[in-house]
Coordinates of C-alpha atoms and ligand atoms in Angstrom, one line a residue:
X7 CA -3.9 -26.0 27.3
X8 CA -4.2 -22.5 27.0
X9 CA -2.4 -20.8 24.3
X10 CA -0.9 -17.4 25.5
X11 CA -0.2 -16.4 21.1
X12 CA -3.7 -16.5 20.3
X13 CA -5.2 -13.7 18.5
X14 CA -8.3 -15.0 16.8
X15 CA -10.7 -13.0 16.9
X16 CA -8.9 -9.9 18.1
X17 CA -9.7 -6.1 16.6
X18 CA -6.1 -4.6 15.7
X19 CA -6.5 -1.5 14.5
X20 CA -3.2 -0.3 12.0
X21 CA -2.0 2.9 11.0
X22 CA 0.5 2.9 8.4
X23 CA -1.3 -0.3 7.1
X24 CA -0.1 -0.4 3.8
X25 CA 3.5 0.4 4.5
X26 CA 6.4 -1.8 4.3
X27 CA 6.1 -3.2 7.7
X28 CA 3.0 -2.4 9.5
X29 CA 1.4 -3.1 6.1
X30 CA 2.9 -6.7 6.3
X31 CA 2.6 -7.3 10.1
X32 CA -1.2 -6.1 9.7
X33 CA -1.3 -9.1 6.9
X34 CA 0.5 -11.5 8.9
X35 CA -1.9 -10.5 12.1
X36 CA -4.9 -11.2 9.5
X37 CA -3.4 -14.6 8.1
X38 CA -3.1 -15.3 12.2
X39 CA -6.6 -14.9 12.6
X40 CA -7.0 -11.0 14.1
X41 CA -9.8 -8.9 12.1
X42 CA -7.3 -6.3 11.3
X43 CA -8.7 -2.6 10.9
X44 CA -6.4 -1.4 7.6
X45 CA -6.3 2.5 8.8
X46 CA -4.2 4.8 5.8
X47 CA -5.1 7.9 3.2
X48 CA -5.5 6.0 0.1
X49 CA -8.3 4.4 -0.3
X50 CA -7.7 1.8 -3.6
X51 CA -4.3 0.2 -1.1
X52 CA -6.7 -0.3 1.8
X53 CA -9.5 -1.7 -0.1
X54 CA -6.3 -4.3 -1.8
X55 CA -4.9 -4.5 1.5
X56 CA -8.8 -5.5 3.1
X57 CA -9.3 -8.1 0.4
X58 CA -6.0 -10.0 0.5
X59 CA -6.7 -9.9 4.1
X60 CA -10.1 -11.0 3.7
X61 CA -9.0 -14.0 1.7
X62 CA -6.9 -15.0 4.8
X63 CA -10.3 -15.4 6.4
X64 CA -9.8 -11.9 8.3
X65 CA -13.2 -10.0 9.0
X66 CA -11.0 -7.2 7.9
X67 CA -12.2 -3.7 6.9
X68 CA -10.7 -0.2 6.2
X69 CA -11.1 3.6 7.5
X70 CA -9.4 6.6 5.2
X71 CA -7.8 9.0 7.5
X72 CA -4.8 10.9 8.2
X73 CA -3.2 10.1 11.3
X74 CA -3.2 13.5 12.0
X75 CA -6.8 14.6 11.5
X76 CA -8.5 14.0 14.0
X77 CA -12.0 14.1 13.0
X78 CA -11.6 11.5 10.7
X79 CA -9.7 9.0 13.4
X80 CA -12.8 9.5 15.9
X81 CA -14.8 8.7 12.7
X82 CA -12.9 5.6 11.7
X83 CA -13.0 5.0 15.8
X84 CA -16.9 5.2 15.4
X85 CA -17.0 3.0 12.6
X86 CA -14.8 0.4 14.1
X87 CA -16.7 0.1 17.7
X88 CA -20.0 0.0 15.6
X89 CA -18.8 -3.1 13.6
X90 CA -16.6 -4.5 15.9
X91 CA -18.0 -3.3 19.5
X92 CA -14.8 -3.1 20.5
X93 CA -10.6 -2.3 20.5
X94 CA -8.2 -4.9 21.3
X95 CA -5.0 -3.1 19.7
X96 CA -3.6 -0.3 18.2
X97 CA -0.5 -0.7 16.3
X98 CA 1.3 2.8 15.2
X99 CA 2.8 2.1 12.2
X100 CA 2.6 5.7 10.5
X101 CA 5.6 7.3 10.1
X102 CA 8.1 8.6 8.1
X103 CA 11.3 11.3 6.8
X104 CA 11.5 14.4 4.6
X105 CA 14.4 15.4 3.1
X106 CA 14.1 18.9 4.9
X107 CA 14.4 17.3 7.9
X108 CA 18.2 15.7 7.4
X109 CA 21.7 16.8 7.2
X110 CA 23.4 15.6 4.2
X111 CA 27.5 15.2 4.6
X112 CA 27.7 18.3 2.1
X113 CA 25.4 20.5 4.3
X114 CA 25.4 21.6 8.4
X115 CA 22.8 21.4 10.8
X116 CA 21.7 25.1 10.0
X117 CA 20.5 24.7 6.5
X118 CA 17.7 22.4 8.3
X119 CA 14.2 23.4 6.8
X120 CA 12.3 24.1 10.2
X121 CA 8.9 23.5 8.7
X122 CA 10.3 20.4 7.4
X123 CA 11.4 19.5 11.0
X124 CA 8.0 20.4 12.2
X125 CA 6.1 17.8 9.5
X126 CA 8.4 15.5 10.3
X127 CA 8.0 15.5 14.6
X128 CA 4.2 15.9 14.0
X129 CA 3.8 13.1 11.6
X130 CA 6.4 10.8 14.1
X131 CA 5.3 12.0 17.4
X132 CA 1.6 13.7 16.7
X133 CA 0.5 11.1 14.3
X134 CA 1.6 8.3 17.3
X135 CA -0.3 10.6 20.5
X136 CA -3.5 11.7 18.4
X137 CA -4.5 7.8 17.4
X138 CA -3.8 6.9 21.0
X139 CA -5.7 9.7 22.0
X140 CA -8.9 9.2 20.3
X141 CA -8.7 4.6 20.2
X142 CA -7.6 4.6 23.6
X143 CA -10.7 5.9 25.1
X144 CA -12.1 2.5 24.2
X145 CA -9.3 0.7 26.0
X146 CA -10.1 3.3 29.0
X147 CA -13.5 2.0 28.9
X148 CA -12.9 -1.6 28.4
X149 CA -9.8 -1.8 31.3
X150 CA -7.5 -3.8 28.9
X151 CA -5.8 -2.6 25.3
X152 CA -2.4 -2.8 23.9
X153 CA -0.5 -0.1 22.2
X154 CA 2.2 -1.0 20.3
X155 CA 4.6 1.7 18.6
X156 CA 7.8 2.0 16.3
X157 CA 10.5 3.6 17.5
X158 CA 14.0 3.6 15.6
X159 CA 17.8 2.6 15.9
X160 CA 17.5 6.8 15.6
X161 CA 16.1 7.4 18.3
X162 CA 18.6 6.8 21.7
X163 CA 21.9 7.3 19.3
X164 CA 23.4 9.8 17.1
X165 CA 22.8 8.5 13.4
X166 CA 24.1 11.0 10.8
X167 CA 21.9 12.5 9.0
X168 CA 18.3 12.3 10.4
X169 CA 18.2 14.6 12.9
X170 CA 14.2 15.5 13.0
X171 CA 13.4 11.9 12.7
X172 CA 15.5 10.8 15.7
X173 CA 14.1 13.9 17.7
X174 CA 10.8 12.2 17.1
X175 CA 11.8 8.9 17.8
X176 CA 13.4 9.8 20.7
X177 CA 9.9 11.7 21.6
X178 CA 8.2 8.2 20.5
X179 CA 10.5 6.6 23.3
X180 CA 9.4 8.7 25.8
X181 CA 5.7 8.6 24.9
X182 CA 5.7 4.7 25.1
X183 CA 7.3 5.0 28.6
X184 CA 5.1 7.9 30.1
X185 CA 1.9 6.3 28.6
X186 CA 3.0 2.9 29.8
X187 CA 3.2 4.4 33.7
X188 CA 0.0 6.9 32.9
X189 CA -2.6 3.5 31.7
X190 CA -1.1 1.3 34.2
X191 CA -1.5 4.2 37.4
X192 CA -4.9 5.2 36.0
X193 CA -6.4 2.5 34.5
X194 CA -4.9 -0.9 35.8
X195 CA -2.5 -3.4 34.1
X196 CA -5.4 -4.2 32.1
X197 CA -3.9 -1.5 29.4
X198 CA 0.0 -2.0 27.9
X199 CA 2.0 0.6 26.0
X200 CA 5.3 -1.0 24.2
X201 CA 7.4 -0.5 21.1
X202 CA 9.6 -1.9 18.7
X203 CA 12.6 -0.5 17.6
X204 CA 13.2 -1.8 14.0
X205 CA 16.9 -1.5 12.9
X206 CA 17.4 -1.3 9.0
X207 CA 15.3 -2.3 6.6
X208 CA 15.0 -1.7 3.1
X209 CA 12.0 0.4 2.4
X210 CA 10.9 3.0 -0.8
X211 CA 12.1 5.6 1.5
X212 CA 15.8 4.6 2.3
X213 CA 15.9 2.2 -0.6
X214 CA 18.0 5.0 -3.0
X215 CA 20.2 5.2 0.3
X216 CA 21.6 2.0 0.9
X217 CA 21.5 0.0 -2.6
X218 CA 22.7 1.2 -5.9
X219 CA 20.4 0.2 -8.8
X220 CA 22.2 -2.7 -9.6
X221 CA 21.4 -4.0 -5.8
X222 CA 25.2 -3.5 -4.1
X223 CA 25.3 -1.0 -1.2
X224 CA 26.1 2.0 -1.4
X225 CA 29.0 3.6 1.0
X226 CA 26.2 4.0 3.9
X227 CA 24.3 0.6 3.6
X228 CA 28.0 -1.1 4.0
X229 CA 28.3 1.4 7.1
X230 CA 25.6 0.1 8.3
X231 CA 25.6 -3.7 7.5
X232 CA 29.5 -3.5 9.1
X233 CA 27.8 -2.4 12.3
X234 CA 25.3 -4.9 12.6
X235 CA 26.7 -8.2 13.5
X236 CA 24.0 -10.0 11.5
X237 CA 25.6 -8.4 8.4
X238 CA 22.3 -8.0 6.5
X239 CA 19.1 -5.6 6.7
X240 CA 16.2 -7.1 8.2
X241 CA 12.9 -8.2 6.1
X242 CA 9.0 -7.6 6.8
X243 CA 9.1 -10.7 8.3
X244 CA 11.4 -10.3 10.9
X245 CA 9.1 -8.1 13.2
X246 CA 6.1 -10.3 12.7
X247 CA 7.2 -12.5 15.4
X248 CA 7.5 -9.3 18.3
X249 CA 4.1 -7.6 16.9
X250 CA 2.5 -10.8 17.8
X251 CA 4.0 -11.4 21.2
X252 CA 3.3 -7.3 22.1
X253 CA -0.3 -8.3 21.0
X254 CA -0.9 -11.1 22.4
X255 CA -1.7 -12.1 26.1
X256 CA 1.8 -13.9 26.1
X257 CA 3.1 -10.2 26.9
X258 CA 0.6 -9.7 29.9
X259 CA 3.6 -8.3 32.4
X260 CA 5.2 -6.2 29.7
X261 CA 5.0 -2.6 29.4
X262 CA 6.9 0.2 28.5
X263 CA 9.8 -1.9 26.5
X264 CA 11.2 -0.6 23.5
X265 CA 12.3 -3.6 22.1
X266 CA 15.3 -4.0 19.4
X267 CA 14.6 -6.0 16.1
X268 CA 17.9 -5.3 14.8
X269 CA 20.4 -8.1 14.6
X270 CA 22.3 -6.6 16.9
X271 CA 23.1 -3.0 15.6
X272 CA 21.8 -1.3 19.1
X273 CA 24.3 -3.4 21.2
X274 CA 27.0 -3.2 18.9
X275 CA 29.5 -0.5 19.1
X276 CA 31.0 -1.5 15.9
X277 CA 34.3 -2.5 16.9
Ligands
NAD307 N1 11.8 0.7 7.3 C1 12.7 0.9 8.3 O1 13.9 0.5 8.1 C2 12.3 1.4 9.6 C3 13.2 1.4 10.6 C4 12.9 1.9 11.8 C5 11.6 2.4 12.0 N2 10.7 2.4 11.0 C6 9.4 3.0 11.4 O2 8.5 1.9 11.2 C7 7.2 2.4 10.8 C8 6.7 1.7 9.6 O3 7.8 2.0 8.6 P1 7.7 1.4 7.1 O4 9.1 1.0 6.7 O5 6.6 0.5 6.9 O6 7.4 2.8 6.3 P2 6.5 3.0 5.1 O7 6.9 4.4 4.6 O8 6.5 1.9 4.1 O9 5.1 3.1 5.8 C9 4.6 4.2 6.5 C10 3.1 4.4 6.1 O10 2.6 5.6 6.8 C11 1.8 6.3 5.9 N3 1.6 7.7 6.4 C12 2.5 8.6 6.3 N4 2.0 9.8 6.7 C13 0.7 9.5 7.1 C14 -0.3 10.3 7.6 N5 -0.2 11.6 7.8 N6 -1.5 9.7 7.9 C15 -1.6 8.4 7.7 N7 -0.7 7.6 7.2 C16 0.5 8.2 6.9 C17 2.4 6.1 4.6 O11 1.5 6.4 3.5 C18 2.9 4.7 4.6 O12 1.9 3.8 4.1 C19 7.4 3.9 10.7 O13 7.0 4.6 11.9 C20 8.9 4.1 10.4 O14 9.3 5.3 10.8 C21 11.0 1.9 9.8

């Protein structure tokens, strides 16, 4: 019988790959038998991240390049098609904050750092178009590719604080939806844009922001566990389970959905 979840032998190409969770979806991808393309700027934690992935029996290999330099992503696209011959996914998992970019409770929304802003919609946004831009082209030629990107619990609500990271998000949203009606028009259904929408998990970024040292929340992570019905932050492996479905040929009719992994913060209004 045919299984819809199988991804041996697919080339899923990860940016972000040695992140928190694209860096352990890429490993569970690698452990599922996919011959994952680690895609980051530092090259010791790719060549780690290519040889635990390699144990899992992965044909794994690694690119260096910024998700915003786009020389080196048609480089790493050229390497990639030479080794591989060809794209199956694309998994935009690069992303991040700056401090600049928020509005602590002690400060307005005009002490913003613009600049800061900027860096943070070109890493969020830019750094999610430009990879699409320059890997897609082998989806365009092939008639079939999936896109999967992240998207927040920032990005269709209000949450205090991280205001250029939600614009981005938000942007992200969009992207996923207009690229989703773009590949399909264009190219045929052969070519799927979705996204997940991760709610809150620990990572080095927001760590210092929800737990205290000793590991108790601080006043924000009990804000935010009290409005998700769960009651807990998620773990890495918590997303493995959608990445694999948006990958897979189990999600053939699916396109354009932001989907929540979130236990239940986005349909919770907290009362
Ligand atoms: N952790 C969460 O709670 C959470 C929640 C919602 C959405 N997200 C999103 O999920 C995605 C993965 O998040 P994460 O928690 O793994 O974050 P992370 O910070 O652990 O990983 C992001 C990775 O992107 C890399 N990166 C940053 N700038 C880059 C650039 N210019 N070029 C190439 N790589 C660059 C970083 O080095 C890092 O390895 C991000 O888009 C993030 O915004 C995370």
């Amino acid at each position: 019988m045919e299984n819809l979840f199988d991804i041996k032998g697919k080339v899923i190409v990860v940016t972000g790959s040695t992140g928190v969770l694209a860096g352990a979806a890429a490993q569970y991808l690698a452990k599922e038998g996919a011959n994952v393309v680690f895609l980051g700027r530092r090259e010791e934690k790719l060549r780690e991240a290519v040889s635990l992935a390699k144990e899992a029996g992965s044909d794994a290999m690694y690119c260096v390049c910024d998700v915003l330099d786009k020389a080196a992503l048609e480089k790493a696209n050229e390497e990639i098609l030479a080794h591989y011959g060809k794209i199956d996914v694309l998994i935009n998992g690069a992303g991040g904050n700056m401090p600049g970019a928020t509005v602590p409770p002690d400060k307005t929304v005009f002490d913003i750092d613009f600049s800061q802003w900027q860096a943070v919609m070109n890493l969020n946004l830019g750094g999610t178009i430009l990879p699409i831009l320059v890997f897609g082209k082998a989806f365009e030629h092939q008639k079939k590719g999936v896109i999967i990107n992240f998207s927040s619990m920032s990005s269709t609500q209000a949450l205090t604080r991280v205001m250029g990271y939600g614009n981005a998000k938000a942007g992200v949203d969009n992207l996923t939806r207009w690229l989703a009606v773009e590949f399909a028009k264009k190219f045929g259904c052969g070519i799927r844009v979705n996204a997940l929408a991760p709610g809150f998990f620990i990572s080095e970024q927001n760590r210092a922001l929800l737990t205290n040292p000793d590991g108790s929340y601080t006043a924000r992570g009990n804000d935010v566990i009290k409005k998700t019905p769960f009651g807990k932050f998620g773990v890495a492996r918590d997303i493995f389970g959608t990445i694999h479905f948006l990958a897979s040929d189990a999600s053939e009719f699916l396109t354009g959905a932001i989907i929540p992994v979130d236990g239940g913060f986005s349909c919770y209004t907290g009362v």
